[in-house]
Amino acid sequence: MRVGVDGSKIPHEATDTPFQILERAKNYGLEGVYFRTVLDVSPTLDRGLLAEVRQHADSLGLYLQMGLAKVNPYAAAEAPAVRRLGDGDYTRGMIKMIEACSQAAGVTDLWVACANYQKGLPGYYVFDRFRTDAPWNDQLVAIEKFLKLLAPAAREHGVHMNIETHEEITSYEVVRLVEAVGPDVTGVTFDTANVVVRGEDPVAAAKRVAPYTRATHLRDFVLGEQDGVFGRVFATIGQGVINWDAVLKILYDANPGLHLSIENAGPTLHLPIGLDDPKWLALHPDLDDREVAEIRRLAAEYAQKVDSGILPNLRTLRDAGYDGEKMVLESAAHLRLVLDQLGISTVESAR
């Protein structure tokens, strides 16, 4: 297992070129970069540039992963660049991205997701799961149909579209999509910190998705109330409440060659988890009482560590600000420590 980073969250990504992002990851002592979408590397799908990025990653000894875009037709309007690539046809735009990733960059494990985080909207409306104009079940049907439209191109080019366990979708639903479309063309990008927002224990979720997990977004979290609302706040890996020994062992047993990509995230985003809200509960038919109990236990454990002075409280955590480089380095160090304790080999780049 190799430890890398999400290229959209590494420090300075907004101003660095893809080549500089790869070099920065190497300088951090990381083993790879997972660019969220191929459009982050080349908005025009320049085949020559993509091939050069592939060559540069290889020359640095780094793994290289990329992604596509959202696969929810109800969210397609939020990705106009994809439609433009297809000359007005969103499906064709996605197929061109698949072709470019496979043929030019040699990347065949491709990130996809089912919705965007709707920044600035109130309450649960930050999640497309709670849209009233497009019921979530209708969105899931549309997502499955769209993935099946893309499946022939994915098979032709030997790629997997790896659905992220994003904030709006449960791991149960992701697994059902993979099984409905076909695990020969779909897989999972397992985001360890998102599943709790849907009322799932990360360890239990890891067990569900592990057979299909081909990529990762790894980050930790803490739980607590802010302004009277219970929710999740991101934390540096190893400084939150996730049981990394259990999660990494589960993932390794299913896929020993899985790349572990840190998704850097500051402690500013508090997302609501409505475990006691009938409206929220009604949209979570797969909710498991045992996992809800585990989330409550994790929240209580965090509160005890705060009271003991072991960890900062939510307010202190947020007020401390965000040091992206420190978060990446400390997260990578903790992942390697756990892997070492589990007896799982890692390939570490020269610093």
CSV table of N, CA, C and O in Angstrom, one decimal, residues 38 41-53 85 100 104-105:
chain,number,residue,atom,x,y,z
A,38,VAL,N,-9.5,14.7,-14.5
A,38,VAL,CA,-8.5,14.9,-15.6
A,38,VAL,C,-8.5,16.4,-16.0
A,38,VAL,O,-7.5,16.9,-16.5
A,41,VAL,N,-5.9,18.5,-14.7
A,41,VAL,CA,-4.6,18.4,-15.4
A,41,VAL,C,-4.6,19.1,-16.7
A,41,VAL,O,-3.7,19.8,-17.1
A,42,SER,N,-5.7,18.9,-17.5
A,42,SER,CA,-5.8,19.5,-18.8
A,42,SER,C,-7.2,19.8,-19.1
A,42,SER,O,-8.0,18.8,-19.4
A,43,PRO,N,-7.7,21.0,-19.0
A,43,PRO,CA,-9.1,21.3,-19.3
A,43,PRO,C,-9.5,21.0,-20.7
A,43,PRO,O,-10.7,20.8,-21.0
A,44,THR,N,-8.5,20.9,-21.6
A,44,THR,CA,-8.8,20.6,-23.0
A,44,THR,C,-8.5,19.2,-23.4
A,44,THR,O,-8.6,18.8,-24.6
A,45,LEU,N,-8.1,18.4,-22.4
A,45,LEU,CA,-7.8,17.0,-22.7
A,45,LEU,C,-6.6,16.9,-23.7
A,45,LEU,O,-6.6,16.0,-24.6
A,46,ASP,N,-5.6,17.7,-23.5
A,46,ASP,CA,-4.4,17.7,-24.3
A,46,ASP,C,-3.7,16.4,-24.2
A,46,ASP,O,-3.1,16.2,-23.1
A,47,ARG,N,-3.7,15.6,-25.2
A,47,ARG,CA,-3.1,14.2,-25.1
A,47,ARG,C,-1.6,14.3,-24.8
A,47,ARG,O,-1.1,13.5,-24.1
A,48,GLY,N,-1.0,15.2,-25.5
A,48,GLY,CA,0.5,15.4,-25.2
A,48,GLY,C,0.8,15.7,-23.8
A,48,GLY,O,1.7,15.2,-23.2
A,49,LEU,N,0.0,16.7,-23.3
A,49,LEU,CA,0.3,17.1,-21.9
A,49,LEU,C,0.0,16.0,-20.9
A,49,LEU,O,0.7,15.7,-20.0
A,50,LEU,N,-1.1,15.2,-21.1
A,50,LEU,CA,-1.4,14.1,-20.2
A,50,LEU,C,-0.4,13.1,-20.3
A,50,LEU,O,0.0,12.5,-19.2
A,51,ALA,N,0.2,12.8,-21.4
A,51,ALA,CA,1.3,11.8,-21.5
A,51,ALA,C,2.5,12.3,-20.8
A,51,ALA,O,3.2,11.5,-20.1
A,52,GLU,N,2.8,13.6,-20.9
A,52,GLU,CA,3.9,14.2,-20.2
A,52,GLU,C,3.8,14.1,-18.6
A,52,GLU,O,4.7,13.8,-17.9
A,53,VAL,N,2.5,14.3,-18.2
A,53,VAL,CA,2.3,14.2,-16.7
A,53,VAL,C,2.5,12.7,-16.3
A,53,VAL,O,3.0,12.5,-15.2
A,85,LEU,N,-17.1,19.9,-23.6
A,85,LEU,CA,-16.2,18.9,-24.2
A,85,LEU,C,-16.9,18.1,-25.2
A,85,LEU,O,-16.3,17.6,-26.2
A,100,ALA,N,-9.3,9.9,-22.9
A,100,ALA,CA,-8.0,10.6,-22.7
A,100,ALA,C,-7.3,10.0,-21.5
A,100,ALA,O,-6.1,9.9,-21.6
A,104,ALA,N,-4.0,8.4,-23.2
A,104,ALA,CA,-2.9,9.3,-23.1
A,104,ALA,C,-2.2,9.2,-21.7
A,104,ALA,O,-0.9,9.3,-21.7
A,105,ALA,N,-2.9,9.1,-20.6
A,105,ALA,CA,-2.3,9.1,-19.3
A,105,ALA,C,-2.1,7.7,-18.7
A,105,ALA,O,-1.4,7.6,-17.7
